[in-house]
Structure formats: structure tokens, C-alpha cells
Coordinates of C-alpha atoms in Angstrom, one line a residue:
X30 CA 77.3 9.1 -105.3
X31 CA 78.5 12.7 -105.4
X32 CA 81.6 13.3 -107.5
X33 CA 84.0 15.6 -105.8
X34 CA 87.5 17.0 -106.7
X35 CA 90.4 17.1 -104.3
X36 CA 93.8 18.6 -104.8
X37 CA 96.6 16.3 -103.5
X38 CA 100.3 17.2 -104.0
X39 CA 99.4 19.5 -106.9
X40 CA 97.5 16.9 -108.8
X41 CA 93.7 16.7 -109.4
X42 CA 92.1 13.5 -108.1
X43 CA 88.5 12.9 -109.0
X44 CA 86.7 10.9 -106.3
X45 CA 83.0 10.1 -105.6
X46 CA 81.2 10.1 -102.3
X47 CA 79.0 7.1 -101.8
X48 CA 79.2 3.4 -102.4
X49 CA 81.7 3.2 -105.2
X50 CA 85.4 2.8 -106.0
X51 CA 87.7 3.7 -108.9
X52 CA 90.9 1.6 -109.3
X53 CA 94.4 2.9 -109.5
X54 CA 94.7 2.1 -113.2
X55 CA 91.5 3.9 -114.1
X56 CA 91.6 7.3 -115.7
X57 CA 90.2 10.2 -113.6
X58 CA 86.5 11.1 -114.2
X59 CA 86.2 14.1 -116.5
X60 CA 85.0 17.4 -115.1
X61 CA 83.3 16.4 -111.9
X62 CA 81.0 18.9 -110.2
X63 CA 82.6 21.2 -107.6
X64 CA 82.4 20.2 -103.9
X65 CA 79.2 21.6 -102.3
X66 CA 80.2 24.4 -99.9
X67 CA 78.6 22.6 -96.9
X68 CA 80.8 19.5 -97.5
X69 CA 84.3 20.8 -98.2
X70 CA 87.1 18.8 -96.7
X71 CA 90.8 19.5 -96.1
X72 CA 93.2 17.2 -98.0
X73 CA 93.5 13.9 -96.2
X74 CA 96.9 12.8 -94.9
X75 CA 96.2 9.1 -95.3
X76 CA 99.5 7.9 -93.8
X77 CA 98.5 9.8 -90.7
X78 CA 95.6 7.4 -90.1
X79 CA 97.7 4.2 -90.0
X80 CA 97.2 3.9 -86.3
X81 CA 98.0 0.8 -84.4
X82 CA 95.5 -2.1 -84.4
X83 CA 97.7 -4.9 -83.1
X84 CA 97.4 -8.4 -84.7
X85 CA 96.5 -11.3 -82.5
X86 CA 99.4 -12.9 -80.7
X87 CA 99.7 -16.0 -78.5
X88 CA 98.5 -15.1 -75.1
X89 CA 96.8 -11.9 -76.2
X90 CA 93.4 -13.1 -75.3
X91 CA 92.1 -12.7 -78.9
X92 CA 91.3 -15.4 -81.4
X93 CA 93.1 -16.2 -84.5
X94 CA 91.7 -15.7 -88.0
X95 CA 91.0 -19.4 -88.3
X96 CA 88.7 -19.4 -85.3
X97 CA 86.1 -17.3 -87.1
X98 CA 82.9 -18.9 -88.4
X99 CA 82.2 -19.5 -92.1
X100 CA 79.2 -17.1 -92.7
X101 CA 76.5 -18.7 -94.8
X102 CA 76.4 -16.6 -98.0
X103 CA 72.9 -18.0 -98.8
X104 CA 71.6 -16.2 -95.7
X105 CA 73.3 -13.0 -96.8
X106 CA 71.6 -13.4 -100.2
X107 CA 68.2 -13.9 -98.5
X108 CA 68.7 -10.5 -96.8
X109 CA 69.5 -9.0 -100.3
X110 CA 66.3 -10.6 -101.7
X111 CA 64.2 -8.9 -99.0
X112 CA 65.9 -5.5 -99.6
X113 CA 65.2 -5.9 -103.3
X114 CA 61.5 -6.7 -102.4
X115 CA 61.4 -3.6 -100.3
X116 CA 62.6 -1.5 -103.2
X117 CA 60.1 -3.1 -105.5
X118 CA 57.2 -2.2 -103.1
X119 CA 58.5 1.4 -103.0
X120 CA 58.9 2.5 -106.5
X121 CA 62.1 0.6 -107.2
X122 CA 64.3 2.5 -104.8
X123 CA 65.6 2.6 -101.2
X124 CA 66.7 6.3 -101.3
X125 CA 67.3 7.8 -97.9
X126 CA 64.3 10.1 -98.0
X127 CA 61.8 7.4 -99.1
X128 CA 59.7 4.7 -97.6
X129 CA 62.0 2.1 -99.1
X130 CA 64.8 3.2 -96.9
X131 CA 62.6 3.3 -93.8
X132 CA 61.4 -0.2 -94.5
X133 CA 65.0 -1.3 -94.9
X134 CA 65.8 0.1 -91.4
X135 CA 62.8 -1.6 -89.9
X136 CA 63.8 -5.0 -91.5
X137 CA 67.4 -4.8 -90.2
X138 CA 66.3 -3.4 -86.8
X139 CA 63.8 -6.2 -86.2
X140 CA 66.4 -8.9 -86.9
X141 CA 69.0 -7.3 -84.6
X142 CA 66.5 -6.7 -81.7
X143 CA 65.4 -10.3 -81.8
X144 CA 69.0 -11.4 -81.6
X145 CA 69.6 -9.4 -78.4
X146 CA 71.4 -6.3 -79.7
X147 CA 71.1 -2.9 -78.2
X148 CA 69.6 -1.1 -81.2
X149 CA 69.2 2.7 -81.6
X150 CA 67.7 4.7 -84.4
X151 CA 69.5 8.0 -84.7
X152 CA 67.6 10.7 -86.6
X153 CA 69.9 12.8 -88.7
X154 CA 68.7 16.3 -87.6
X155 CA 71.3 18.3 -89.4
X156 CA 73.3 18.0 -92.7
X157 CA 71.1 15.3 -94.2
X158 CA 68.8 15.6 -97.2
X159 CA 65.2 16.7 -96.4
X160 CA 63.2 13.8 -95.1
X161 CA 66.2 11.4 -94.8
X162 CA 65.6 8.5 -92.5
X163 CA 67.7 7.6 -89.4
X164 CA 71.0 5.9 -88.9
X165 CA 70.7 2.5 -87.3
X166 CA 73.3 1.7 -84.6
X167 CA 73.5 -1.8 -83.0
X168 CA 75.9 -2.8 -80.2
X169 CA 76.6 -6.3 -78.9
X170 CA 76.3 -5.7 -75.1
X171 CA 79.4 -7.6 -74.1
X172 CA 83.1 -7.0 -73.9
X173 CA 85.3 -4.1 -72.8
X174 CA 83.2 -0.9 -73.4
X175 CA 86.3 1.2 -73.6
X176 CA 87.5 -0.7 -76.6
X177 CA 85.0 -0.5 -79.5
X178 CA 85.5 -2.0 -83.0
X179 CA 83.0 -0.6 -85.4
X180 CA 81.7 -2.1 -88.7
X181 CA 79.6 0.0 -91.0
X182 CA 77.8 0.3 -94.3
X183 CA 75.4 2.7 -95.9
X184 CA 71.8 1.3 -96.2
X185 CA 70.4 3.8 -98.7
X186 CA 70.4 3.5 -102.5
X187 CA 70.3 6.1 -105.2
X188 CA 66.9 7.2 -106.4
X189 CA 67.4 5.4 -109.8
X190 CA 67.5 1.9 -108.4
X191 CA 67.2 -0.6 -105.6
X192 CA 70.9 -0.5 -104.7
X193 CA 71.4 -4.2 -104.1
X194 CA 75.2 -4.2 -104.7
X195 CA 75.4 -0.5 -103.8
X196 CA 75.0 -1.0 -101.0
X197 CA 72.7 -3.8 -100.0
X198 CA 75.7 -6.1 -100.3
X199 CA 77.6 -4.4 -97.4
X200 CA 74.5 -4.0 -95.3
X201 CA 73.3 -7.6 -95.7
X202 CA 76.9 -8.9 -95.0
X203 CA 77.1 -6.9 -91.8
X204 CA 73.6 -8.0 -90.7
X205 CA 74.4 -11.7 -91.1
X206 CA 77.7 -11.3 -89.4
X207 CA 76.0 -9.6 -86.5
X208 CA 73.4 -12.4 -86.3
X209 CA 76.1 -15.0 -86.4
X210 CA 78.0 -13.3 -83.5
X211 CA 74.8 -13.3 -81.5
X212 CA 74.1 -17.0 -82.3
X213 CA 77.7 -18.1 -81.4
X214 CA 77.7 -15.9 -78.3
X215 CA 81.5 -16.1 -77.8
X216 CA 83.5 -14.5 -74.9
X217 CA 84.2 -10.9 -75.9
X218 CA 87.5 -9.1 -75.4
X219 CA 86.1 -5.8 -76.8
X220 CA 82.8 -4.3 -77.9
X221 CA 81.5 -4.6 -81.4
X222 CA 79.2 -1.9 -82.8
X223 CA 77.5 -1.9 -86.2
X224 CA 76.3 1.1 -88.1
X225 CA 73.9 1.3 -91.1
X226 CA 74.1 4.8 -92.5
X227 CA 71.5 7.1 -94.0
X228 CA 72.0 9.6 -96.8
X229 CA 75.4 8.3 -98.0
X230 CA 74.5 8.8 -101.6
X231 CA 73.9 12.5 -100.9
X232 CA 77.4 13.1 -99.5
X233 CA 78.2 10.8 -96.5
X234 CA 75.8 12.8 -94.5
X235 CA 74.5 10.1 -92.1
X236 CA 78.0 9.0 -91.0
X237 CA 79.2 12.6 -90.8
X238 CA 76.3 13.3 -88.4
X239 CA 77.1 10.3 -86.3
X240 CA 80.8 11.0 -85.9
X241 CA 80.1 14.7 -85.2
X242 CA 77.6 13.7 -82.5
X243 CA 80.3 11.7 -80.6
X244 CA 82.1 13.3 -77.7
X245 CA 85.9 13.2 -77.8
X246 CA 85.8 10.5 -75.1
X247 CA 83.4 8.4 -77.2
X248 CA 85.5 8.8 -80.3
X249 CA 88.6 7.7 -78.4
X250 CA 86.8 4.4 -77.5
X251 CA 86.5 3.5 -81.2
X252 CA 89.8 1.7 -82.0
X253 CA 89.1 1.2 -85.6
X254 CA 86.2 1.6 -88.1
X255 CA 85.7 -0.9 -91.0
X256 CA 83.5 0.1 -94.0
X257 CA 81.9 -2.2 -96.5
X258 CA 80.5 -0.6 -99.7
X259 CA 79.9 -2.6 -102.9
X260 CA 81.4 -6.0 -101.9
X261 CA 79.6 -8.1 -104.6
X262 CA 80.4 -6.3 -107.9
X263 CA 79.7 -8.6 -110.8
X264 CA 83.1 -7.9 -112.6
X265 CA 84.8 -6.9 -109.3
X266 CA 88.3 -6.9 -108.0
X267 CA 89.5 -7.3 -104.5
X268 CA 90.3 -3.9 -102.9
X269 CA 91.2 -2.9 -99.3
X270 CA 91.1 0.6 -97.9
X271 CA 94.5 1.7 -96.5
X272 CA 95.9 -1.8 -97.3
X273 CA 99.2 -1.1 -95.7
X274 CA 97.8 0.2 -92.4
X275 CA 97.7 -1.8 -89.1
X276 CA 93.9 -1.5 -89.2
X277 CA 93.8 -3.4 -92.5
X278 CA 96.0 -6.3 -91.5
X279 CA 93.3 -8.8 -90.4
X280 CA 91.4 -8.1 -93.5
X281 CA 94.4 -8.4 -95.8
X282 CA 95.5 -11.6 -93.9
X283 CA 92.2 -13.3 -94.7
X284 CA 92.2 -12.4 -98.4
X285 CA 95.9 -13.3 -98.6
X286 CA 95.0 -16.7 -97.2
X287 CA 92.8 -17.2 -100.2
X288 CA 95.5 -16.1 -102.6
X289 CA 93.6 -13.1 -103.9
X290 CA 96.5 -10.6 -103.9
X291 CA 94.3 -7.6 -103.0
X292 CA 95.1 -4.0 -104.0
X293 CA 94.7 -0.6 -102.5
X294 CA 91.2 0.8 -102.9
X295 CA 92.2 4.0 -104.7
X296 CA 88.9 4.3 -106.4
X297 CA 87.0 4.5 -103.1
X298 CA 89.3 7.0 -101.4
X299 CA 87.1 9.7 -99.8
X300 CA 84.0 8.3 -101.4
X301 CA 82.3 6.3 -98.6
X302 CA 81.5 6.5 -94.9
X303 CA 84.9 5.5 -93.7
X304 CA 86.0 9.0 -94.7
X305 CA 83.8 10.5 -92.0
X306 CA 85.7 8.5 -89.4
X307 CA 89.0 9.1 -91.0
X308 CA 88.6 12.8 -90.8
X309 CA 88.0 12.4 -87.0
X310 CA 91.4 10.6 -86.6
X311 CA 89.9 7.1 -86.2
X312 CA 91.8 4.3 -88.0
X313 CA 89.8 2.9 -90.9
X314 CA 89.9 0.1 -93.4
X315 CA 87.3 -2.0 -95.4
X316 CA 86.6 -4.1 -98.4
X317 CA 85.3 -3.1 -101.8
X318 CA 84.9 -4.9 -105.2
X319 CA 84.7 -1.8 -107.3
X320 CA 82.2 0.5 -109.0
X321 CA 82.2 2.2 -112.4
X322 CA 85.9 2.2 -113.1
X323 CA 87.2 -0.4 -115.5
X324 CA 89.1 -3.6 -114.7
X325 CA 92.6 -3.6 -116.1
X326 CA 94.1 -6.4 -118.2
X327 CA 96.5 -7.3 -115.3
X328 CA 93.6 -7.4 -112.8
X329 CA 91.5 -9.7 -115.2
X330 CA 94.5 -12.0 -115.5
X331 CA 94.8 -12.1 -111.7
X332 CA 91.2 -12.2 -110.6
X333 CA 89.3 -13.3 -113.7
X334 CA 86.4 -11.3 -115.2
X335 CA 86.5 -9.0 -118.2
X336 CA 89.2 -6.5 -118.9
X337 CA 88.2 -2.9 -119.9
X338 CA 84.7 -3.4 -118.4
X339 CA 83.4 -1.7 -115.3
X340 CA 83.6 -3.5 -112.1
X341 CA 79.8 -2.9 -111.8
X342 CA 78.1 -2.1 -115.1
X343 CA 74.9 -1.5 -113.2
X344 CA 76.4 1.1 -110.9
X345 CA 73.7 3.6 -109.8
X346 CA 71.2 2.1 -112.3
X347 CA 67.8 0.3 -112.1
X348 CA 69.6 -3.0 -113.0
X349 CA 71.4 -3.0 -109.6
X350 CA 69.1 -5.9 -108.4
X351 CA 69.8 -9.3 -107.0
X352 CA 70.8 -10.3 -110.5
X353 CA 73.8 -8.0 -110.2
X354 CA 75.5 -9.9 -107.3
X355 CA 78.8 -11.8 -107.5
X356 CA 78.1 -14.5 -104.9
X357 CA 81.8 -15.6 -104.8
X358 CA 83.0 -12.1 -104.1
X359 CA 80.3 -11.6 -101.5
X360 CA 81.2 -14.9 -99.8
X361 CA 84.9 -14.0 -99.6
X362 CA 84.0 -10.5 -98.3
X363 CA 81.6 -11.6 -95.5
X364 CA 84.0 -14.3 -94.3
X365 CA 86.8 -11.7 -94.2
X366 CA 84.5 -9.4 -92.2
X367 CA 83.9 -12.2 -89.7
X368 CA 87.6 -13.1 -89.5
X369 CA 88.5 -9.5 -88.8
X370 CA 85.8 -9.1 -86.1
X371 CA 86.7 -12.4 -84.4
X372 CA 90.4 -11.6 -84.3
X373 CA 90.0 -8.0 -83.0
X374 CA 87.1 -8.4 -80.6
X375 CA 86.4 -12.0 -79.7
X376 CA 88.2 -13.4 -76.6
X377 CA 90.0 -16.7 -76.3
X378 CA 88.3 -20.0 -77.1
X379 CA 87.3 -20.4 -73.4
X380 CA 83.5 -20.1 -73.4
X381 CA 81.9 -17.2 -71.5
X382 CA 79.6 -18.0 -68.7
X383 CA 76.1 -18.0 -70.1
X384 CA 72.7 -19.5 -69.5
X385 CA 69.3 -20.0 -71.1
X386 CA 65.8 -19.0 -69.8
X387 CA 62.3 -20.4 -70.5
X388 CA 58.9 -20.5 -69.0
X389 CA 56.5 -23.5 -68.9
X390 CA 53.8 -23.1 -69.9
X391 CA 54.3 -20.0 -72.0
X392 CA 50.8 -18.7 -71.4
X393 CA 48.1 -18.8 -68.7
X394 CA 44.5 -17.7 -68.1
X395 CA 43.0 -16.5 -64.9
X396 CA 39.8 -14.9 -63.5
X397 CA 40.0 -11.5 -62.0
X398 CA 41.0 -11.8 -58.3
X399 CA 42.7 -15.2 -58.8
X400 CA 46.3 -16.3 -59.6
X401 CA 48.1 -18.7 -61.9
X402 CA 51.5 -20.3 -61.6
X403 CA 54.1 -21.5 -63.9
X404 CA 57.7 -22.6 -63.8
X405 CA 60.8 -20.8 -64.9
X406 CA 63.7 -23.0 -66.0
X407 CA 67.4 -22.1 -66.5
X408 CA 70.3 -24.0 -67.9
X409 CA 74.1 -23.4 -68.1
X410 CA 74.8 -23.1 -71.8
X411 CA 78.6 -22.3 -71.6
X412 CA 81.2 -21.8 -68.9
X413 CA 80.3 -22.2 -65.3
X414 CA 77.0 -22.0 -63.5
X415 CA 76.1 -18.5 -62.3
X416 CA 73.5 -16.8 -60.2
X417 CA 70.5 -15.6 -62.2
X418 CA 68.1 -13.0 -60.7
X419 CA 64.5 -13.2 -62.0
X420 CA 62.1 -10.3 -62.6
X421 CA 59.1 -9.5 -64.7
X422 CA 57.8 -6.4 -66.5
X423 CA 54.8 -5.4 -68.6
X424 CA 52.2 -6.3 -66.0
X425 CA 49.0 -4.2 -66.2
X426 CA 47.4 -2.5 -63.2
X427 CA 46.3 -5.0 -60.6
X428 CA 48.8 -7.7 -61.6
X429 CA 51.8 -8.7 -59.6
X430 CA 54.5 -11.3 -60.6
X431 CA 56.6 -13.1 -58.0
X432 CA 59.2 -15.8 -58.1
X433 CA 60.1 -18.4 -55.5
X434 CA 63.1 -18.3 -55.2
X435 CA 63.8 -14.9 -56.7
X436 CA 67.2 -16.0 -57.9
X437 CA 68.6 -19.3 -58.9
X438 CA 71.9 -20.9 -59.9
X439 CA 71.7 -21.6 -63.6
X440 CA 70.5 -25.2 -64.1
X441 CA 67.9 -24.7 -61.4
X442 CA 64.2 -23.6 -61.6
X443 CA 61.8 -21.3 -59.9
X444 CA 58.0 -21.1 -59.5
X445 CA 56.4 -18.0 -61.0
X446 CA 53.1 -16.7 -59.5
X447 CA 51.0 -14.2 -61.4
X448 CA 48.3 -12.7 -59.2
X449 CA 45.4 -10.4 -60.1
X450 CA 42.9 -8.4 -58.2
X451 CA 39.2 -8.2 -58.7
X452 CA 39.6 -4.9 -60.5
X453 CA 42.1 -6.2 -63.0
X454 CA 40.8 -5.4 -66.5
X455 CA 40.2 -8.5 -68.6
X456 CA 42.4 -8.8 -71.6
X457 CA 45.5 -10.4 -73.0
X458 CA 48.9 -9.1 -71.7
X459 CA 52.4 -10.1 -72.8
X460 CA 54.7 -10.2 -69.7
X461 CA 58.4 -10.1 -70.1
X462 CA 60.3 -12.5 -67.8
X463 CA 64.0 -11.4 -67.4
X464 CA 67.0 -13.4 -66.1
X465 CA 70.0 -11.3 -65.1
X466 CA 73.4 -12.8 -64.6
X467 CA 76.7 -12.1 -66.4
X468 CA 74.4 -11.6 -69.4
X469 CA 70.7 -10.9 -69.6
X470 CA 68.0 -13.1 -71.3
X471 CA 64.3 -12.6 -71.6
X472 CA 61.3 -14.7 -72.6
X473 CA 57.6 -13.8 -72.9
X474 CA 54.7 -15.2 -70.9
X475 CA 51.2 -14.3 -72.2
X476 CA 48.6 -13.7 -69.5
X477 CA 44.9 -13.7 -70.3
X478 CA 42.6 -12.2 -67.7
X479 CA 39.1 -13.7 -68.3
X480 CA 35.6 -12.4 -67.7
X481 CA 33.8 -9.2 -68.0
X482 CA 35.4 -7.7 -64.9
X483 CA 35.6 -4.1 -64.0
X484 CA 37.6 -1.3 -65.6
X485 CA 40.2 1.0 -64.2
X486 CA 40.4 4.0 -66.4
X487 CA 43.8 4.5 -67.9
X488 CA 45.7 6.1 -70.7
X489 CA 47.1 3.3 -72.9
X490 CA 49.4 5.0 -75.5
X491 CA 53.1 5.3 -74.4
X492 CA 55.1 8.4 -75.4
X493 CA 52.1 9.9 -77.1
X494 CA 53.7 13.3 -76.8
X495 CA 56.9 12.1 -78.4
X496 CA 59.0 13.7 -75.6
X497 CA 60.8 10.4 -74.7
X498 CA 62.6 9.4 -77.9
X499 CA 60.9 7.2 -80.4
X500 CA 60.1 4.0 -78.4
X501 CA 57.6 2.3 -78.6
X502 CA 56.5 3.8 -81.9
X503 CA 57.5 1.9 -85.0
X504 CA 57.7 2.7 -88.7
X505 CA 59.1 6.1 -89.9
X506 CA 60.4 7.1 -86.5
X507 CA 62.7 9.6 -88.1
X508 CA 59.6 11.8 -88.3
X509 CA 59.8 12.2 -84.5
X510 CA 61.9 15.0 -83.1
X511 CA 62.2 18.7 -82.4
X512 CA 62.3 19.7 -86.1
X513 CA 63.0 23.1 -87.4
X514 CA 60.1 24.5 -89.5
X515 CA 57.2 23.2 -87.3
X516 CA 56.5 23.4 -83.6
X517 CA 55.1 21.2 -80.9
X518 CA 51.6 21.4 -79.5
X519 CA 53.1 20.9 -76.0
X520 CA 56.7 20.3 -75.0
X521 CA 59.4 20.4 -77.7
X522 CA 59.0 17.3 -79.8
X523 CA 56.3 16.1 -82.2
X524 CA 55.9 13.8 -85.3
X525 CA 56.1 15.6 -88.7
X526 CA 54.5 13.3 -91.3
X527 CA 54.8 14.3 -94.9
X528 CA 56.0 17.7 -95.9
X529 CA 58.3 16.5 -98.8
X530 CA 56.6 18.0 -101.9
X531 CA 57.0 14.7 -103.8
X532 CA 55.5 11.2 -103.7
X533 CA 56.2 9.8 -100.2
X534 CA 54.5 8.0 -97.4
X535 CA 55.2 8.2 -93.6
X536 CA 53.8 5.9 -91.0
X537 CA 53.9 5.7 -87.2
X538 CA 52.4 2.7 -85.3
X539 CA 51.9 1.5 -81.8
X540 CA 50.3 -1.7 -80.5
X541 CA 48.2 -1.7 -77.3
X542 CA 45.7 -3.9 -75.5
X543 CA 42.3 -2.4 -74.9
X544 CA 41.1 -4.0 -71.6
X545 CA 37.9 -6.1 -72.0
X546 CA 36.2 -4.8 -68.9
X547 CA 35.9 -1.2 -70.0
X548 CA 32.8 0.5 -71.5
X549 CA 34.5 3.1 -73.6
X550 CA 37.9 3.7 -75.3
X551 CA 38.6 7.1 -76.8
X552 CA 41.5 8.2 -79.0
X553 CA 42.4 11.9 -79.0
X554 CA 45.3 13.5 -80.8
X555 CA 46.3 17.0 -81.8
X556 CA 47.0 17.6 -85.5
X557 CA 48.3 20.6 -87.4
X558 CA 47.9 20.5 -91.2
X559 CA 49.6 23.0 -93.5
X560 CA 49.9 22.8 -97.3
X561 CA 51.1 24.4 -100.5
X562 CA 48.1 22.8 -102.3
X563 CA 45.2 25.0 -103.4
X564 CA 41.6 24.2 -104.2
X565 CA 39.2 21.6 -102.9
X566 CA 40.9 18.4 -104.2
X567 CA 42.4 16.0 -101.6
X568 CA 45.8 15.4 -103.1
X569 CA 47.6 14.6 -99.8
X570 CA 46.1 12.6 -97.0
X571 CA 46.6 11.4 -93.4
X572 CA 44.7 8.3 -92.3
X573 CA 44.2 6.8 -88.9
X574 CA 43.9 3.1 -88.9
X575 CA 43.3 0.2 -86.5
X576 CA 44.9 -2.8 -88.2
X577 CA 43.8 -2.6 -91.8
X578 CA 40.6 -0.6 -91.0
X579 CA 40.7 3.2 -91.8
X580 CA 38.9 5.1 -89.1
X581 CA 39.3 8.6 -90.6
X582 CA 40.9 10.4 -93.4
X583 CA 42.0 14.0 -93.4
X584 CA 43.7 15.9 -96.3
X585 CA 45.3 19.1 -97.5
X586 CA 41.7 20.5 -97.7
X587 CA 41.6 20.4 -93.9
X588 CA 44.6 22.7 -93.5
X589 CA 44.3 25.3 -90.8
X590 CA 46.5 27.5 -88.7
X591 CA 47.6 25.9 -85.4
X592 CA 46.6 22.5 -84.0
X593 CA 43.2 21.0 -83.9
X594 CA 42.2 18.2 -81.4
X595 CA 40.7 15.2 -83.1
X596 CA 38.7 12.5 -81.4
X597 CA 37.8 8.9 -82.4
X598 CA 35.8 6.2 -80.7
X599 CA 37.7 3.0 -80.3
X600 CA 35.1 1.3 -78.1
X601 CA 34.5 -1.4 -80.8
X602 CA 38.0 -2.6 -80.1
X603 CA 37.6 -3.2 -76.3
X604 CA 39.1 -6.5 -75.3
X605 CA 41.4 -6.6 -78.3
X606 CA 45.1 -6.2 -79.0
X607 CA 45.3 -3.5 -81.7
X608 CA 47.8 -1.7 -83.8
X609 CA 47.1 2.0 -84.2
X610 CA 48.7 3.6 -87.3
X611 CA 48.9 7.1 -88.6
X612 CA 49.8 7.2 -92.3
X613 CA 50.5 10.3 -94.3
X614 CA 50.7 10.1 -98.1
X615 CA 51.7 12.9 -100.5
X616 CA 51.4 13.0 -104.3
X617 CA 54.1 14.1 -106.7
X618 CA 54.1 17.9 -106.2
X619 CA 53.4 20.5 -103.6
X620 CA 53.9 19.7 -99.9
X621 CA 51.4 19.0 -97.2
X622 CA 52.6 18.6 -93.6
X623 CA 50.6 16.6 -91.1
X624 CA 52.1 17.4 -87.7
X625 CA 51.0 15.1 -84.9
X626 CA 51.3 15.6 -81.1
X627 CA 49.9 14.6 -77.7
X628 CA 48.1 11.4 -78.8
X629 CA 46.2 9.5 -76.0
X630 CA 43.9 6.4 -75.8
X631 CA 41.8 6.7 -72.7
X632 CA 39.6 3.9 -71.3
X633 CA 36.8 4.2 -68.9

């Protein structure tokens, strides 16, 4: 967290940006560093942000606090265990510029995508620390899109530790709340959007970038933003941001129902990502259990714990592990998050119309030129039956998928026919079957085309020139973009792996099926290597792998001006589903940049 000094009504108030909080009774921190010039802020008029967020009323179409689910805190703790494991595998940290952060993004993203969220990685292209990974934004695709309630937490840690309370606690609580919302699938009165922020510990940079990227119309859609930063402090108290505001009322009502007597989060004022939203005029609130300020005698009498001891004695230290978690406080926080979300965004108890989708069997084999059939079943899972339109995607060249009938009323079924031509390349292909009604559901059917067959030459990699966002690449997708300091081989975007000047690893992967009927498969890519290293020792490397097999290794010793096209024979992998990975690794000093563009995997 960055300590920063504000002047409010002629008084000096020391506050810290990041995941912590300092209680009203705590003494100001002594001699904090000055505010960085790039991050200066005007004095906040906090009363001016108490904008209306009306409580639920009979007939309002919203649920009451008591209708919210009880979030399983054990599942939240399981997420924390995985975040701790990620840090352990990456030098004990999940700092925004490291692999630990990117692995954290990948973990959260995979859970959300599997649950049906619309998930976006947003690279922070300005204002963030060098090499910082992306923000992760997830939206539940139901409810009034003009009314958005946003819930956020920073996902990065400091470099000194794994950051399990600061701020794995907020991140894991939001993840499990999001997964519970998807599982319950209630009718929605408004949209719910979740944000996991990068580079908070360096100055709220990720959330600043997100808010500044919104148009005025998009900002206006966000009716309130709720922030959760350090919600499991071992000696914690119960603090609410802007506790007297309308935005805070659902949160306060839940903790009041537990008899907790929460207090204003004065320690956290201006120190976490809610401040980015607050500066844009968006109502904000949130929970916190405290950081390195000390619990007062009165607070210890009210909440328990130890007076005159920090709320979190492991704040910004290596001991901020899963052993630093207050499970009771975490449970009360995550249940309050769910209560707030349900009251603000979930509709009445009348279930939404919804359905399920399945194929039987889930896989089929066919000779080239033949066809295979299966059945698609639907069922009404809530509300009334509805019309469901059926479609399929992901079919390779020479394969068509049809449905009879092409739309059904939920509860009815359809016959799916998958037809091939004699030129269809043998191989295994995952087809996505989609049912579209008031909601959309998908399921996977795995098609295997048998025999030697023929081969239609094709280019298998998708978005190999990186001009179309980051999909379907996985891994450190923040490396993809139109970055200042390097240039593309063609177009405007490329993947910049490495270039940090300290120990770091970047990876980019894509999975493809190499058709079995082809004689040859050739990988080509353009690579530019520049380095500050000297001599003939390979300190920094870039490897190309298929699965766990390294096909080639290049290093700082291969640096040259401009791009060089590289070629690899992937013919040994014909007929297989493979994962192609580019991995750049730097040592502790002197940068080497491995700039990748225009990758292609051609069969013939």
C-alpha cells in the first residue's frame, strides 16, 4: 500500500492506498511519503457521494435481506488455499507484475467462465506498474443493463507476501458470491458486475484505469460500487465505508442484524479501489476488518480480540497466509455481500423462466463421408416453458450440424445430425451445442472423424496476429496489445513477452486439433529479440512447447534488429489435440524482450 497525505479542513490525514484501513481511534502514521505527482487527488467531499440507493420496499420487485443465500465460508477458504498455493509456486507473492498475479487471474477467470459469466480481461495500458497484469471483469448476463451494481476487490498482493487477507479475502469472497449467484440463477432486477483489480498495491492503478476507460453513459449505469479489502483480519473490527450513506444501508442492515455495531471505515478512506469510483461521482461503500492500525479498548470490549494490537499483525508481510484468516469475520463479510447483492439486484421470489440443455450421447465417431445422430434434450428448470432455438458451432471444414426440429419448447427434444464429407480431415473436434431462449445455455458434443482420410490444407491458429483481442490465447494475456516501446511485425498489436529486467515468466498458450489426414503441419512465427544482456551466456530464454515437450529454445544471445521468421515442424503431432505454448523467462537483472507476432500453424 502507498501511504499518502491529504489536507482536509486544515488538518493532515495520513491514508494509505491499497488493501488496508486505519481506525478512527488510531494515531496518524508519522511522516508518510508525499503523493506521487501522477496520482495527486483533490480533497474528497465524502458527503457529496451519499447518493440514493433505495432500500427494498414491499412491491419494489427486489428481495429482502433475509432472502439471500448463506454463502459457504469453507468454499471461500478453498479459494484462499488455491491463491496461497499460487503464491508459493511463484516466489511467495502475487504482485501485479508477476506470474503469481497472472495465475490468480487465470484461476478466477476459469471458475467464472464455467459458471456462465461474461468475462473480460482488461489490460492496463496506462498508469500501471511496468508488466502489471490485467483487470478481470465479469458480468452476470441478466437483469436491466441500464442499472448496474458493481462489486470489486483487488487481486494483487505486495511483493513481500502472498496477500491472503490483503486481498485474497475480498477476492475469494466475491468469487464464491458470484458462483453462488450463478448456481441459484434467480430472476434479476438489475445487472451485477464484478471486478478484480490489478496494481492496487502500487496506487489504485487498475481501478483508476477501468473507471477512466468508461464513457459518461457507462458510468451513469453504475448505481453503486462496493469494495471489499481485507475482510478477514485476525484481530479485526467491523468497518463500513461511508456507513451513513444510502449505498451502505444494505450492508449495515446485515451487520446490524448480527448485533455487530459496525463503525465508519476511517482507516480505509482513500486507500482502496472504491476511491477511484468515488472520484468519478459513483456512490460507494464496502466492508473491511482493518489493517495495521491498533484496536482500541472499546472496540475489543465490543468485538473481542486484543486491544492495542494491530487488526492484522501480518499486514504486508510474508506471514499473510491462510494462517492469517479470521474465518468468523470472513463468514460475516461474505454473507453481508450476498445480502447486499440480493437486495439491490435480485428480483422478487418468482422464479425466472429458465431451462437446461444436454446431449445424448455426449460424443460420437464417424467415417469421412458418413453421418452420426444424437438427441438434444431440454427441460424447464424454473418458471414457464419457453421456446429454445438450437444451434452448433466449432465444426471443422466439411462438417455440418442440423437439428430436427431446429427449435423446441423446453421440456421437448430434438434430433441432432452431424454430417461429414469424404474430404473431412480425421481428428477429434469439440462441438458447442447452444440453446437460446430467455437465457443461453451450452453443452459440448465431441466428434471423432475416423480413418486416414484426406487433408484440406488450413491454418489452425486463431488470432495468431493478436489483432482481435486476446481470445483464444490463455496465460499472460496482458502481454498482448499495442504496447509503447515495441512495434508489431504486421498490423498494430503483438505479444511482448519478458522485458522486465527482473525474475519473471510470461506464457501464452493455445490449444488446437491437428487433423489426422494431413501429411505435414508447420508452425511459423515472427520473433524479435532485444536485450540489455551482453556476452554469450543465455541468461533469458523463450521456449516453444507442445504440451510438456520443448521444441526449441532461443535466448538473449539470439538478439537481433527487427523480426526473424522461425519455423518448426509439428508433423509428429498430426491427429492429436495439442496445446502450443510460448514461455519467456528472465533472470534477476537486465531485460530481454521476446516480441511475438503473426504465428500460424499450417497443415497440408
